[in-house]
mmCIF file of C-alpha atoms in Angstrom:
data_model
loop_
_atom_site.group_PDB
_atom_site.id
_atom_site.type_symbol
_atom_site.label_atom_id
_atom_site.label_comp_id
_atom_site.label_asym_id
_atom_site.label_seq_id
_atom_site.Cartn_x
_atom_site.Cartn_y
_atom_site.Cartn_z
ATOM 1 C CA MET A 610 13.578 84.182 -135.664
ATOM 2 C CA ASN A 611 14.980 83.618 -132.187
ATOM 3 C CA ASP A 612 13.761 87.084 -131.179
ATOM 4 C CA ILE A 613 10.253 85.641 -131.259
ATOM 5 C CA PHE A 614 9.240 84.333 -127.849
ATOM 6 C CA TYR A 615 5.975 82.829 -129.016
ATOM 7 C CA PHE A 616 3.310 82.979 -131.706
ATOM 8 C CA GLU A 617 -0.338 83.097 -130.724
ATOM 9 C CA THR A 618 -3.634 83.198 -132.588
ATOM 10 C CA VAL A 619 -6.471 85.219 -131.101
ATOM 11 C CA ASP A 620 -9.817 85.630 -132.909
ATOM 12 C CA ASN A 621 -8.305 84.260 -136.134
ATOM 13 C CA LYS A 622 -5.444 86.777 -135.994
ATOM 14 C CA GLY A 623 -1.791 85.852 -135.547
ATOM 15 C CA PHE A 624 0.597 87.701 -133.242
ATOM 16 C CA PHE A 625 4.345 87.441 -132.692
ATOM 17 C CA TYR A 626 5.393 88.163 -129.123
ATOM 18 C CA CYS A 627 8.990 89.356 -128.671
ATOM 19 C CA GLN A 628 10.859 90.716 -125.658
ATOM 20 C CA ASP A 629 8.736 93.847 -125.295
ATOM 21 C CA GLN A 630 6.878 94.116 -128.604
ATOM 22 C CA VAL A 631 3.905 92.403 -130.166
ATOM 23 C CA TYR A 632 3.489 92.250 -133.968
ATOM 24 C CA GLU A 633 0.386 91.223 -135.855
ATOM 25 C CA THR A 634 0.853 88.830 -138.775
ATOM 26 C CA LYS A 635 -1.290 87.284 -141.443
ATOM 27 C CA LEU A 636 0.341 83.922 -140.884
ATOM 28 C CA LYS A 637 -1.906 81.161 -139.615
ATOM 29 C CA LEU A 638 -0.887 78.861 -136.782
ATOM 30 C CA TYR A 639 -0.292 75.858 -139.036
ATOM 31 C CA GLU A 640 1.722 78.010 -141.479
ATOM 32 C CA PHE A 641 4.051 79.200 -138.717
ATOM 33 C CA GLU A 642 4.248 75.646 -137.416
ATOM 34 C CA ASN A 643 5.406 74.462 -140.875
ATOM 35 C CA ILE A 644 7.965 77.256 -141.146
ATOM 36 C CA THR A 645 9.482 76.451 -137.728
ATOM 37 C CA ARG A 646 9.377 72.671 -138.000
ATOM 38 C CA GLY A 647 12.631 71.129 -136.755
ATOM 39 C CA SER A 648 13.630 74.253 -134.850
ATOM 40 C CA SER A 649 13.333 75.127 -131.171
ATOM 41 C CA PHE A 650 9.696 76.163 -131.689
ATOM 42 C CA PHE A 651 6.990 73.743 -130.636
ATOM 43 C CA ARG A 652 3.224 73.717 -130.304
ATOM 44 C CA ALA A 653 2.455 74.513 -126.667
ATOM 45 C CA SER A 654 -1.343 74.591 -126.853
ATOM 46 C CA LYS A 655 -4.233 74.918 -129.312
ATOM 47 C CA SER A 656 -3.321 78.518 -130.115
ATOM 48 C CA VAL A 657 0.339 78.978 -129.138
ATOM 49 C CA ILE A 658 3.668 78.024 -130.685
ATOM 50 C CA LEU A 659 6.463 78.609 -128.187
ATOM 51 C CA ASN A 660 10.210 79.107 -128.574
ATOM 52 C CA ALA A 661 11.865 76.619 -126.206
ATOM 53 C CA ASP A 662 15.069 78.714 -126.233
ATOM 54 C CA ARG A 663 13.187 81.535 -124.526
ATOM 55 C CA ILE A 664 11.935 79.476 -121.602
ATOM 56 C CA ASP A 665 13.501 80.285 -118.231
ATOM 57 C CA PHE A 666 11.886 77.425 -116.364
ATOM 58 C CA VAL A 667 8.725 75.324 -116.297
ATOM 59 C CA LYS A 668 6.559 74.338 -113.376
ATOM 60 C CA PRO A 669 3.568 72.010 -113.058
ATOM 61 C CA GLY A 670 0.135 73.538 -112.572
ATOM 62 C CA ILE A 671 -2.673 72.288 -110.345
ATOM 63 C CA SER A 672 -4.843 71.768 -113.410
ATOM 64 C CA GLY A 673 -2.464 69.124 -114.811
ATOM 65 C CA ARG A 674 -0.843 71.486 -117.300
ATOM 66 C CA PHE A 675 2.596 73.082 -117.184
ATOM 67 C CA GLU A 676 3.441 76.765 -116.957
ATOM 68 C CA ALA A 677 6.437 78.006 -118.918
ATOM 69 C CA ASN A 678 8.046 81.131 -117.456
ATOM 70 C CA LEU A 679 9.766 83.065 -120.216
ATOM 71 C CA GLU A 680 12.884 85.247 -120.155
ATOM 72 C CA ASN A 681 10.787 88.414 -120.397
ATOM 73 C CA GLY A 682 8.678 87.444 -117.371
ATOM 74 C CA GLU A 683 5.641 86.253 -119.305
ATOM 75 C CA LYS A 684 3.978 82.954 -118.515
ATOM 76 C CA VAL A 685 2.617 80.613 -121.157
ATOM 77 C CA ILE A 686 0.562 77.479 -120.555
ATOM 78 C CA VAL A 687 1.920 74.265 -122.062
ATOM 79 C CA SER A 688 -0.790 71.636 -122.485
ATOM 80 C CA ARG A 689 0.048 68.160 -121.251
ATOM 81 C CA GLN A 690 -0.298 66.642 -124.719
ATOM 82 C CA PHE A 691 2.489 68.898 -126.050
ATOM 83 C CA VAL A 692 4.984 68.358 -123.226
ATOM 84 C CA PRO A 693 6.601 65.408 -125.100
ATOM 85 C CA ASP A 694 7.445 67.843 -127.943
ATOM 86 C CA LEU A 695 9.231 70.132 -125.479
ATOM 87 C CA LYS A 696 11.060 67.161 -123.970
ATOM 88 C CA LYS A 697 12.176 66.127 -127.441
ATOM 89 C CA ILE A 698 13.623 69.585 -128.130
ATOM 90 C CA LEU A 699 15.403 69.513 -124.765
ATOM 91 C CA GLY A 700 16.829 66.104 -125.587
ATOM 92 C CA LEU A 701 14.979 64.207 -122.864
ATOM 93 C CA MET B 707 -8.041 69.370 -124.540
ATOM 94 C CA ASP B 708 -9.334 67.497 -127.592
ATOM 95 C CA MET B 709 -11.327 64.242 -127.580
ATOM 96 C CA HIS B 710 -8.311 62.000 -128.305
ATOM 97 C CA GLU B 711 -6.451 63.479 -125.345
ATOM 98 C CA ILE B 712 -9.520 63.062 -123.118
ATOM 99 C CA ILE B 713 -9.851 59.365 -124.029
ATOM 100 C CA ARG B 714 -6.128 58.868 -123.435
ATOM 101 C CA LYS B 715 -6.448 60.577 -120.033
ATOM 102 C CA ILE B 716 -9.421 58.360 -119.102
ATOM 103 C CA LEU B 717 -7.442 55.211 -120.008
ATOM 104 C CA GLN B 718 -4.448 56.456 -117.979
ATOM 105 C CA GLN B 719 -6.475 57.434 -114.922
ATOM 106 C CA PHE B 720 -8.506 54.213 -114.793
ATOM 107 C CA PRO B 721 -5.739 51.919 -113.379
ATOM 108 C CA VAL B 722 -4.564 54.579 -110.904
ATOM 109 C CA ILE B 723 -8.120 55.053 -109.633
ATOM 110 C CA TYR B 724 -8.572 51.266 -109.407
ATOM 111 C CA LEU B 725 -5.390 50.948 -107.340
ATOM 112 C CA GLY B 726 -6.492 53.752 -105.036
ATOM 113 C CA ALA B 727 -9.938 52.196 -104.674
ATOM 114 C CA MET B 728 -8.426 48.804 -103.725
ATOM 115 C CA ILE B 729 -6.234 50.444 -101.064
ATOM 116 C CA CYS B 730 -9.230 52.354 -99.680
ATOM 117 C CA THR B 731 -11.325 49.155 -99.616
ATOM 118 C CA MET B 732 -8.611 47.541 -97.518
ATOM 119 C CA ILE B 733 -8.553 50.469 -95.075
ATOM 120 C CA TYR B 734 -12.368 50.665 -94.925
ATOM 121 C CA CYS B 735 -12.729 46.955 -94.147
ATOM 122 C CA ALA B 736 -9.851 47.018 -91.651
ATOM 123 C CA ILE B 737 -11.744 49.658 -89.650
ATOM 124 C CA PHE B 738 -15.403 48.596 -90.062
ATOM 125 C CA ASP B 739 -15.421 44.924 -90.974
ATOM 126 C CA SER B 740 -12.158 43.032 -90.789
ATOM 127 C CA ASP B 741 -13.928 39.703 -91.479
ATOM 128 C CA SER B 742 -15.180 40.840 -94.886
ATOM 129 C CA VAL B 743 -15.199 38.264 -97.651
ATOM 130 C CA PHE B 744 -15.225 39.395 -101.257
ATOM 131 C CA THR B 745 -16.432 37.591 -104.326
ATOM 132 C CA ILE B 746 -14.992 38.015 -107.805
ATOM 133 C CA SER B 747 -17.944 40.238 -108.730
ATOM 134 C CA TYR B 748 -16.761 42.818 -106.180
ATOM 135 C CA PHE B 749 -13.533 43.344 -108.109
ATOM 136 C CA ALA B 750 -15.531 43.694 -111.331
ATOM 137 C CA TRP B 751 -17.788 46.278 -109.661
ATOM 138 C CA MET B 752 -14.698 48.161 -108.476
ATOM 139 C CA MET B 753 -13.439 48.209 -112.053
ATOM 140 C CA LEU B 754 -16.776 49.697 -113.128
ATOM 141 C CA PHE B 755 -16.542 52.216 -110.298
ATOM 142 C CA SER B 756 -13.031 53.168 -111.392
ATOM 143 C CA LEU B 757 -14.185 53.592 -114.971
ATOM 144 C CA LEU B 758 -17.100 55.724 -113.769
ATOM 145 C CA GLY B 759 -14.538 57.715 -111.810
ATOM 146 C CA ALA B 760 -12.452 58.296 -114.937
ATOM 147 C CA ILE B 761 -15.249 59.163 -117.413
ATOM 148 C CA PRO B 762 -16.115 62.546 -115.823
ATOM 149 C CA SER B 763 -12.804 63.710 -117.332
ATOM 150 C CA LEU B 764 -15.042 64.643 -120.259
ATOM 151 C CA VAL B 765 -15.706 67.800 -118.210
ATOM 152 C CA PHE B 766 -12.275 68.986 -119.351
ATOM 153 C CA TYR B 767 -13.123 68.664 -123.051
ATOM 154 C CA THR B 768 -12.908 72.077 -124.686
ATOM 155 C CA LYS B 769 -12.303 73.422 -128.155
ATOM 156 C CA LYS B 770 -10.459 76.461 -126.787
ATOM 157 C CA GLU B 771 -7.607 76.590 -124.287
ATOM 158 C CA LEU B 772 -8.927 77.439 -120.830
ATOM 159 C CA SER B 773 -7.393 79.923 -118.416
ATOM 160 C CA GLU B 774 -6.081 78.630 -115.074
ATOM 161 C CA SER B 775 -9.130 79.945 -113.173
ATOM 162 C CA LYS B 776 -11.607 78.347 -115.609
ATOM 163 C CA MET B 777 -9.671 75.095 -115.388
ATOM 164 C CA ARG B 778 -9.911 75.163 -111.585
ATOM 165 C CA ILE B 779 -13.694 75.673 -111.819
ATOM 166 C CA ARG B 780 -13.888 72.607 -114.062
ATOM 167 C CA LEU B 781 -11.778 70.708 -111.516
ATOM 168 C CA VAL B 782 -14.329 71.490 -108.799
ATOM 169 C CA ILE B 783 -17.192 70.438 -111.094
ATOM 170 C CA HIS B 784 -15.302 67.231 -111.888
ATOM 171 C CA PHE B 785 -14.830 66.456 -108.190
ATOM 172 C CA VAL B 786 -18.516 67.089 -107.391
ATOM 173 C CA ILE B 787 -19.677 64.862 -110.293
ATOM 174 C CA ILE B 788 -17.437 62.054 -109.095
ATOM 175 C CA GLU B 789 -18.594 62.324 -105.491
ATOM 176 C CA VAL B 790 -22.304 62.346 -106.432
ATOM 177 C CA GLU B 791 -21.886 59.541 -108.977
ATOM 178 C CA LEU B 792 -19.982 57.228 -106.647
ATOM 179 C CA LEU B 793 -22.093 57.984 -103.570
ATOM 180 C CA ILE B 794 -25.232 57.051 -105.519
ATOM 181 C CA MET B 795 -23.604 53.881 -106.911
ATOM 182 C CA GLY B 796 -22.258 52.971 -103.482
ATOM 183 C CA TYR B 797 -25.689 53.336 -101.874
ATOM 184 C CA TRP B 798 -27.326 51.327 -104.674
ATOM 185 C CA LEU B 799 -24.764 48.551 -104.258
ATOM 186 C CA LYS B 800 -25.244 48.631 -100.467
ATOM 187 C CA LEU B 801 -21.568 49.450 -99.859
ATOM 188 C CA TYR B 802 -22.687 51.586 -96.942
ATOM 189 C CA HIS B 803 -25.818 51.488 -94.788
ATOM 190 C CA THR B 804 -25.614 54.224 -92.160
ATOM 191 C CA PHE B 805 -24.988 57.950 -92.368
ATOM 192 C CA VAL B 806 -21.609 57.561 -90.639
ATOM 193 C CA GLN B 807 -20.555 54.884 -93.105
ATOM 194 C CA GLY B 808 -21.758 57.142 -95.907
ATOM 195 C CA CYS B 809 -19.584 59.966 -94.574
ATOM 196 C CA PHE B 810 -16.607 57.638 -94.423
ATOM 197 C CA PHE B 811 -17.350 56.476 -97.968
ATOM 198 C CA PHE B 812 -17.401 60.152 -98.997
ATOM 199 C CA LEU B 813 -13.999 60.635 -97.355
ATOM 200 C CA LEU B 814 -12.649 57.529 -99.051
ATOM 201 C CA ILE B 815 -13.656 58.932 -102.441
ATOM 202 C CA CYS B 816 -11.892 62.178 -101.455
ATOM 203 C CA GLY B 817 -8.849 60.072 -100.543
ATOM 204 C CA VAL B 818 -8.771 58.296 -103.897
ATOM 205 C CA TYR B 819 -9.263 61.624 -105.699
ATOM 206 C CA ALA B 820 -6.412 63.191 -103.749
ATOM 207 C CA PHE B 821 -4.226 60.115 -104.399
ATOM 208 C CA VAL B 822 -4.713 60.444 -108.157
ATOM 209 C CA TRP B 823 -3.995 64.192 -108.259
ATOM 210 C CA VAL B 824 -1.068 64.024 -105.831
ATOM 211 C CA SER B 825 0.557 61.229 -107.837
ATOM 212 C CA VAL B 826 0.003 63.159 -111.094
ATOM 213 C CA PHE B 827 1.464 66.324 -109.511
ATOM 214 C CA TYR B 828 4.417 64.342 -108.090
ATOM 215 C CA PHE B 829 5.369 62.926 -111.488
ATOM 216 C CA ASP B 830 4.808 66.322 -113.147
ATOM 217 C CA THR B 831 7.163 67.925 -110.609
ATOM 218 C CA LYS B 832 9.840 65.356 -111.432
ATOM 219 C CA ALA B 833 9.326 65.941 -115.156
ATOM 220 C CA ALA B 834 9.561 69.719 -114.671
ATOM 221 C CA SER B 835 12.741 69.316 -112.637
ATOM 222 C CA ALA B 836 14.365 67.261 -115.430
ATOM 223 C CA MET B 837 13.271 69.793 -118.044
ATOM 224 C CA ASN B 838 14.585 72.735 -116.000
ATOM 225 C CA GLN B 839 17.946 71.004 -115.564
ATOM 226 C CA ARG B 840 18.178 70.574 -119.307
ATOM 227 C CA ILE B 841 17.062 74.183 -119.955
ATOM 228 C CA ARG B 842 19.884 75.444 -117.693
ATOM 229 C CA GLU B 843 22.416 73.226 -119.518
ATOM 230 C CA ARG B 844 21.262 74.510 -122.908
ATOM 231 C CA LYS B 845 21.600 78.122 -121.777
ATOM 232 C CA LYS B 846 25.159 77.435 -120.517
ATOM 233 C CA GLU B 847 26.052 75.754 -123.818
ATOM 234 C CA SER B 848 24.682 78.669 -125.869
ATOM 235 C CA LYS B 849 26.611 81.206 -123.735
ATOM 236 C CA GLN B 850 29.849 79.273 -124.212
ATOM 237 C CA GLN B 851 29.296 79.344 -127.983
#
């Protein structure tokens, strides 16, 4: 499970994003959220569930949101309303 | 951003905008009219102004997550709405009379807007710094295991 960097839904389709690969899945966002509850995964935005263990660093954006830079170089937006969930996982 | 988050943002921004507006009133009067006397109704009007300054946050309401560029466009729209709204209200309430005063009022609104965003960005930077510290610690702990 920790090989998954993040899960995203696009046009009602689910995708797992790993280091270099992307896999399509029939899982819905809420289903994946239920499966990963209590783990290092958290809801980062309306369509993304992110693995906190795969974040390299975060930085604030001008738009009031945060940008999570991942270990594979990708950047994922973390909406302000979900930052407390990330803080909880990090123990802050 | 969903509607609950928008309402929460409006309620959070309102006191910050009010504080910024009070500071700008002080500066404005210090430069143009140091003998100004204010009634209680002025403070109530400023509260209304601050609320009117916070409500345009509805511009950020969206069912889908926006890209950074689309979010910046909405930021510009938000700023323009606030400027137009407050300039009209200010003229109606006779807060400025001449073109020069109007320009200064415009700059004051810019100042309050910048104050709100700079303070938000400042606290976000601190939050990010704390999170990054913790991320580094977690990675060290996982390597040691």
